[in-house]
XYZ file of C-alpha atoms in Angstrom:
498
model
C 93.067 92.755 80.652
C 92.970 89.495 79.024
C 95.764 88.580 76.775
C 99.073 89.948 75.566
C 96.896 91.619 72.809
C 95.389 94.103 75.338
C 98.801 94.800 77.194
C 100.573 95.150 73.460
C 97.794 98.176 73.148
C 97.740 99.885 75.829
C 101.883 100.288 76.037
C 101.353 101.191 72.442
C 98.548 104.025 73.099
C 100.882 105.559 76.148
C 103.992 105.200 74.235
C 102.401 107.612 71.338
C 102.828 110.606 73.931
C 105.822 112.217 73.749
C 108.349 111.246 76.662
C 105.966 108.552 77.679
C 107.526 105.187 78.452
C 105.325 102.109 80.003
C 105.712 98.634 81.221
C 102.216 96.773 81.806
C 102.090 93.578 83.586
C 99.174 90.903 82.544
C 98.896 88.881 85.539
C 99.068 92.006 88.381
C 96.665 93.801 86.070
C 99.421 96.889 87.125
C 101.299 99.512 84.818
C 104.574 101.653 85.465
C 104.730 104.914 83.445
C 107.437 107.056 82.963
C 106.572 110.314 82.094
C 107.182 114.010 81.681
C 106.178 116.136 84.441
C 104.322 118.538 82.202
C 101.946 115.151 81.992
C 100.319 114.082 84.776
C 98.659 111.303 86.482
C 95.323 111.993 84.956
C 96.215 112.612 81.384
C 97.647 108.914 81.550
C 94.517 107.352 82.933
C 92.638 109.224 80.034
C 94.538 107.548 77.921
C 94.727 104.064 79.078
C 90.626 104.838 79.535
C 90.351 105.788 75.473
C 91.799 102.250 74.617
C 88.604 100.537 76.049
C 90.016 99.687 79.532
C 89.348 101.279 82.648
C 92.382 102.850 85.066
C 92.913 103.985 88.776
C 96.384 105.680 90.578
C 97.115 102.782 93.220
C 97.382 103.772 97.192
C 95.613 105.896 98.745
C 97.158 109.100 98.029
C 98.378 109.319 94.866
C 99.283 113.273 94.382
C 102.376 111.695 96.893
C 104.066 110.292 93.996
C 106.634 112.271 92.781
C 106.095 114.242 89.516
C 108.343 112.406 86.240
C 108.857 108.918 87.935
C 105.953 105.560 87.495
C 102.219 106.628 88.523
C 100.850 103.203 88.569
C 97.718 102.038 86.146
C 95.892 99.171 87.542
C 94.547 98.472 83.729
C 91.738 96.136 83.978
C 88.513 95.407 81.077
C 84.960 97.054 82.864
C 83.913 93.568 83.115
C 86.809 92.050 85.099
C 86.515 92.285 88.889
C 89.152 92.420 91.858
C 88.908 91.064 95.617
C 86.658 88.879 97.361
C 83.432 89.530 96.555
C 84.648 89.549 92.496
C 86.175 86.876 92.647
C 82.424 85.053 94.826
C 80.787 86.711 91.378
C 82.635 85.282 88.896
C 82.053 81.698 90.916
C 78.750 81.997 90.370
C 78.888 82.562 87.262
C 81.146 80.048 86.218
C 78.700 77.668 88.352
C 75.647 78.207 86.264
C 77.671 78.390 83.173
C 79.524 74.546 83.912
C 75.562 73.205 85.027
C 74.443 74.253 81.748
C 77.650 73.347 79.597
C 77.984 69.573 80.765
C 74.952 68.184 79.824
C 75.759 69.333 76.659
C 78.830 67.987 76.414
C 77.326 64.761 77.530
C 75.320 64.377 75.184
C 77.089 65.373 71.892
C 80.292 63.261 72.994
C 78.332 60.117 74.404
C 76.323 58.397 71.023
C 74.943 55.889 73.883
C 72.956 58.483 75.523
C 71.519 60.182 72.977
C 67.526 60.131 73.327
C 64.636 60.736 70.725
C 65.543 64.960 70.025
C 68.406 64.946 72.186
C 69.842 68.004 70.137
C 66.942 70.475 71.072
C 67.444 69.968 74.370
C 71.019 70.356 73.671
C 70.067 73.469 72.043
C 67.839 74.879 74.530
C 70.615 74.537 77.490
C 73.289 75.851 75.033
C 70.872 79.269 74.176
C 72.283 80.681 77.386
C 75.407 79.672 77.328
C 76.233 81.193 74.150
C 74.815 83.941 75.175
C 74.818 85.583 79.083
C 77.692 83.049 80.023
C 79.874 84.323 77.257
C 78.840 87.611 77.579
C 81.727 88.682 79.019
C 83.882 87.597 76.140
C 81.416 88.746 73.740
C 81.235 92.330 75.517
C 85.152 92.645 75.321
C 85.311 91.525 71.511
C 82.937 94.101 70.701
C 84.750 96.638 72.410
C 87.789 95.751 70.863
C 86.465 96.061 67.825
C 85.653 99.762 68.728
C 88.936 100.548 69.022
C 90.041 98.432 65.926
C 91.617 96.071 67.907
C 91.205 92.197 67.900
C 92.751 89.896 71.393
C 92.118 86.779 72.179
C 88.485 87.135 73.308
C 87.652 88.129 69.242
C 89.093 84.826 68.571
C 87.002 82.924 71.482
C 83.504 84.891 70.181
C 84.184 84.592 66.544
C 84.574 81.102 67.606
C 81.508 80.614 69.847
C 79.313 82.439 67.359
C 80.315 80.049 64.380
C 79.601 77.472 66.353
C 76.223 78.117 67.427
C 74.866 80.161 64.135
C 76.341 77.272 62.076
C 74.239 74.816 64.753
C 71.260 76.535 64.679
C 71.255 76.450 61.198
C 71.607 72.549 60.993
C 68.867 72.225 63.191
C 66.472 74.344 61.596
C 67.239 74.243 58.282
C 69.731 71.786 57.662
C 67.873 68.221 58.174
C 70.087 68.155 61.954
C 66.854 68.742 63.782
C 64.968 65.412 62.715
C 63.633 63.183 65.665
C 65.974 60.129 66.178
C 69.207 62.128 65.131
C 72.342 60.953 66.177
C 76.129 61.984 66.289
C 78.876 59.720 66.569
C 81.812 61.061 68.301
C 85.338 59.928 67.123
C 88.772 61.394 67.693
C 90.014 60.826 64.078
C 87.806 62.891 61.118
C 85.948 61.053 59.190
C 84.953 61.996 55.500
C 81.319 62.758 54.275
C 79.769 63.806 51.620
C 78.254 66.651 53.533
C 74.541 65.430 53.048
C 74.231 65.676 56.722
C 74.310 68.929 58.786
C 75.962 68.001 61.745
C 75.497 70.326 65.533
C 78.442 71.839 66.744
C 76.910 72.896 70.376
C 79.623 71.061 72.485
C 82.240 73.838 70.740
C 80.277 76.254 71.318
C 79.111 75.746 75.111
C 82.970 73.947 75.987
C 84.780 76.895 74.774
C 83.536 79.063 76.759
C 83.241 77.116 79.827
C 86.959 76.609 79.636
C 88.105 80.153 79.055
C 85.963 81.029 82.325
C 87.093 77.983 84.239
C 90.626 78.814 82.984
C 90.548 82.794 84.070
C 88.907 81.606 87.287
C 91.599 80.098 88.227
C 94.072 82.916 87.150
C 92.166 85.279 88.721
C 92.280 82.897 92.548
C 96.288 82.400 91.468
C 97.209 86.238 91.269
C 95.143 86.867 94.742
C 96.746 83.668 96.696
C 100.740 85.116 95.013
C 99.324 88.785 96.096
C 99.535 87.240 99.809
C 103.245 88.281 100.412
C 102.534 91.991 99.578
C 99.009 91.550 102.135
C 101.447 89.435 104.651
C 103.818 92.448 104.426
C 101.210 95.618 104.775
C 100.055 94.002 107.835
C 103.402 94.181 109.313
C 102.509 98.260 109.827
C 101.117 99.672 112.559
C 98.080 101.558 112.486
C 98.107 103.503 115.597
C 101.327 104.559 117.455
C 101.691 106.164 121.111
C 103.766 109.449 120.948
C 105.078 111.558 123.015
C 104.751 115.058 123.200
C 104.481 117.403 126.240
C 105.464 114.906 128.690
C 102.418 113.500 127.925
C 101.469 110.220 125.642
C 98.680 110.487 122.815
C 97.411 107.835 121.108
C 97.369 108.910 117.290
C 96.968 107.161 113.526
C 100.085 106.122 112.744
C 100.078 108.692 109.626
C 100.604 111.615 111.766
C 103.646 110.463 113.231
C 106.732 112.616 111.765
C 110.722 112.524 111.814
C 112.196 113.680 115.029
C 108.773 112.521 117.072
C 109.177 110.427 120.026
C 106.738 107.152 120.878
C 106.859 103.903 123.204
C 107.518 100.597 121.968
C 105.539 98.011 124.336
C 106.527 94.123 124.727
C 104.557 92.548 122.315
C 104.302 95.762 120.375
C 105.755 96.309 116.340
C 108.079 99.649 115.719
C 105.722 102.154 113.932
C 108.562 103.846 112.060
C 112.436 103.827 111.377
C 114.452 105.211 114.247
C 116.656 105.814 117.155
C 116.040 104.068 120.405
C 116.519 107.030 123.155
C 115.188 104.962 126.304
C 114.912 101.480 127.773
C 116.284 98.666 126.731
C 114.644 95.017 124.958
C 115.402 92.386 122.138
C 113.756 93.096 118.992
C 112.735 90.189 116.335
C 113.998 92.416 113.425
C 113.992 88.938 110.836
C 111.624 90.915 107.992
C 115.162 92.953 107.656
C 117.941 90.512 108.274
C 116.419 86.909 107.805
C 118.492 86.538 111.106
C 115.878 84.669 113.499
C 117.877 85.650 116.892
C 116.645 88.709 118.542
C 118.534 91.806 118.904
C 119.475 93.430 121.641
C 118.304 97.414 121.275
C 119.039 100.042 123.739
C 119.886 104.057 123.265
C 121.493 104.967 120.330
C 120.406 101.522 118.699
C 118.617 102.006 115.133
C 115.355 100.410 115.065
C 113.013 99.044 111.933
C 109.615 99.688 111.873
C 107.701 96.428 111.840
C 110.452 94.981 114.271
C 108.746 92.963 117.165
C 109.501 94.129 120.782
C 109.921 90.945 122.354
C 111.076 92.513 126.081
C 111.090 95.972 127.480
C 108.884 99.092 126.947
C 112.106 101.630 124.349
C 110.835 104.781 123.488
C 112.107 105.535 119.645
C 112.587 108.858 118.185
C 111.339 108.219 114.650
C 114.093 109.275 111.350
C 111.838 107.848 108.716
C 108.436 107.218 108.680
C 105.570 106.832 106.010
C 106.967 105.956 102.796
C 110.646 106.460 103.572
C 111.140 103.523 105.939
C 112.648 100.229 105.484
C 109.059 98.155 105.254
C 107.561 100.922 102.512
C 110.865 100.334 100.201
C 110.315 96.386 100.749
C 107.070 96.269 99.700
C 108.074 98.502 97.148
C 110.295 96.508 95.690
C 108.099 93.272 95.819
C 105.807 94.989 94.109
C 108.114 96.271 91.245
C 109.285 92.871 91.179
C 105.978 91.555 90.480
C 104.850 94.475 87.559
C 108.473 93.823 85.581
C 109.026 91.833 82.137
C 111.155 88.949 81.694
C 112.776 88.488 78.605
C 110.429 85.629 77.576
C 107.279 87.921 78.536
C 108.348 90.695 76.479
C 108.894 88.006 73.513
C 105.318 86.571 74.121
C 103.823 89.557 74.257
C 105.308 90.992 71.037
C 104.182 87.891 69.222
C 100.849 87.999 70.852
C 100.635 91.094 69.634
C 100.342 89.939 65.494
C 99.154 86.370 66.636
C 95.225 87.413 66.220
C 94.785 89.336 63.260
C 96.766 86.277 61.906
C 94.845 84.066 63.185
C 91.538 85.423 61.691
C 93.646 86.003 58.391
C 94.590 81.791 58.247
C 90.338 81.437 59.397
C 89.050 83.493 56.350
C 91.926 82.031 54.108
C 90.759 78.216 55.100
C 87.470 79.295 54.453
C 87.354 80.254 50.921
C 90.305 78.111 50.037
C 87.381 74.451 50.662
C 84.588 76.242 49.615
C 86.542 77.393 46.375
C 87.732 73.612 46.134
C 84.100 72.397 46.002
C 84.061 71.344 49.349
C 80.711 70.649 51.312
C 79.676 73.969 53.051
C 79.764 72.505 56.431
C 83.037 71.042 56.095
C 84.353 74.382 54.846
C 82.322 75.976 57.520
C 83.693 73.587 60.195
C 87.751 74.268 59.533
C 87.704 77.761 59.840
C 85.230 77.733 63.250
C 88.088 75.471 64.139
C 90.941 77.860 63.370
C 89.392 79.832 66.023
C 88.871 77.925 68.588
C 91.966 76.068 69.116
C 93.500 79.243 68.368
C 93.792 80.571 72.253
C 96.849 82.734 72.697
C 96.099 83.033 76.409
C 98.763 80.726 78.177
C 101.737 82.725 75.606
C 100.860 85.825 77.186
C 99.949 84.879 81.115
C 102.130 81.924 82.464
C 105.476 84.110 82.184
C 103.828 86.659 84.458
C 101.843 84.501 86.580
C 105.255 82.571 86.925
C 107.067 85.561 88.047
C 104.165 86.765 90.583
C 103.886 83.280 92.068
C 107.736 83.188 92.194
C 108.074 86.165 93.830
C 105.088 86.890 96.019
C 106.871 82.983 97.376
C 109.696 84.245 97.846
C 108.831 87.282 100.283
C 106.599 84.790 102.120
C 109.962 83.052 102.766
C 112.213 86.377 103.035
C 114.115 86.465 99.763
C 113.145 89.483 98.344
C 113.650 89.928 94.110
C 114.628 92.929 92.671
C 113.108 92.163 89.363
C 112.953 89.821 86.699
C 116.200 90.244 85.465
C 117.670 88.655 88.875
C 115.326 85.614 88.143
C 116.594 85.618 84.535
C 120.250 85.432 85.808
C 119.736 82.264 88.188
C 119.652 79.930 85.542
C 123.966 81.181 85.170
C 124.373 80.114 89.007
C 125.307 76.478 90.233
C 125.981 77.305 93.765
C 124.445 79.484 96.795
C 126.983 80.836 99.942
C 124.576 81.822 102.673
C 126.757 83.866 105.268
C 124.998 82.943 108.323
C 123.261 80.600 109.686
C 120.539 82.105 111.616
C 118.961 81.966 107.730
C 118.430 78.387 108.218
C 116.979 78.219 111.436
C 113.194 77.811 111.858
C 112.738 81.563 114.277
C 112.369 79.504 117.858
C 114.724 78.732 120.089
C 115.553 75.708 121.825
C 117.447 74.511 125.035
C 120.076 72.615 123.642
C 120.974 71.078 127.396
C 121.501 71.774 130.717
C 124.992 71.683 132.884
C 124.523 72.555 136.368
C 127.591 73.786 138.528
C 129.275 71.293 140.562
C 128.118 71.631 143.973
C 124.844 73.894 143.139
C 121.290 72.795 143.012
C 121.386 69.895 140.190
C 119.515 70.122 137.145
C 116.191 68.859 137.770
C 116.216 71.801 140.270
C 117.966 74.591 138.448
C 115.873 73.992 135.224
C 112.295 74.251 137.750
C 113.799 77.481 138.993
C 114.219 79.017 136.259
C 111.244 77.833 134.434
C 109.289 79.637 137.204
C 111.433 82.798 136.336
C 110.864 82.853 132.577
C 106.979 81.565 133.225
C 104.995 84.376 130.946
C 108.358 85.755 129.326
C 108.015 87.560 126.422
C 111.793 87.440 125.706
C 112.899 84.071 123.059
C 115.459 83.204 125.449
C 113.107 82.774 127.843
C 110.588 81.486 126.300
C 112.623 78.607 124.822
C 113.544 77.926 128.856
C 109.979 78.220 129.970
C 108.932 75.516 127.170
C 111.960 73.180 127.866
C 111.234 73.407 131.912
C 107.479 72.186 130.776
C 108.898 69.620 128.912
C 111.275 68.540 131.182
C 108.496 68.276 134.271
C 105.584 66.386 131.961
C 108.672 63.815 131.518
C 108.944 63.391 135.225
C 105.297 63.151 135.663
C 102.407 64.347 137.588
C 104.332 65.988 141.788
C 104.437 63.081 144.262
C 104.403 59.803 141.569
């Protein structure tokens, strides 16, 4: 999907099914579909594919999704790419296009550099840009025409093809190919009698270059904003040590079941939500509470999956595993917030759905008006092409979802979870924020504020040296703070014996 018109098409196709409602997000390429139980995910995917896109179910095990709710579909054009490999391929494509297009732009816009037969060099460089470089745009435009739909790619493809075709006509038949022809570049329109045909190769190569560059940057922005979900996913445990028949067995976390007992050693993450049965330690649960101070855990204390064990050995009985854990629900909350639509985005989608046909109508009207008024064909075609080139609604349909994606992703990185776009919209009415605990404002690293020796004791320096020796190598946040303070104090006194 490349624009809000694509989103509108997929949503409209799915909504034609009885009892189906869909919300498609352009920035994430994901769809949330609510459907009756009689309709399976395969039928929904087939509908998306019939609209000219590819779709697949998210997650490793789509069969576990409850019927009647939200079968997600990742909608992407067949020419689209995802992941680091796709980003690298798009980067190489953009680089090759830029190497061919930039000389054309420079020669067309700087008259002092226009040498004899410069226009033919520009034509040779423009041909691969218009065909190979802009092929993803042409391909998606043709696919939309097969489904009787017009998208932003339709506008771009028509503008590029019209500019290049007119330039080819001007070079071969219109006199623009004569040796010594030069073309001035001005910021303001200049009237002429149409006796000399001009070439518009800079528009033919500039439009696909900037569109491809914009989409490459958008893809990188989406990949960066998705770091929050990847960070949450990294908190999950791959393997867990389960106690069965009095012995420890290391198994994949997918084999952990509610009621199983498993061990959590110092430095490890808790594999699932549960209750401590044996042992005592301190856990870092800031991923849930936002509180950076460790929480003491002992027999009977509830723990959450993903929490870090900073102290002793714990034995935990699992109460919630897999998608039922707190960490999994947090991840789903972030995904749903990024998939939802703000009011401004819904408005942009409705406008973009009618925008493309309106622009095509205006371009044809402009062409007919100038030809009917007796203007030169060059001026008439130039005006029509200008309408197609400048009417690019990509920002209209992509700015809002990309902003929402970046906001929720950045919030998740900072420990702030957003329940949906409506929550962000409500922020404009907030003028005061009250925090209920100071721990959420700390760095998460404890430090020693001061040392107060007991009267008649060993003294501050000796007490700190002994305490640092005891806590050296400790995993507990308090122990690490004491050891770090002791090391700093020792360095401040200088080498021993000085």
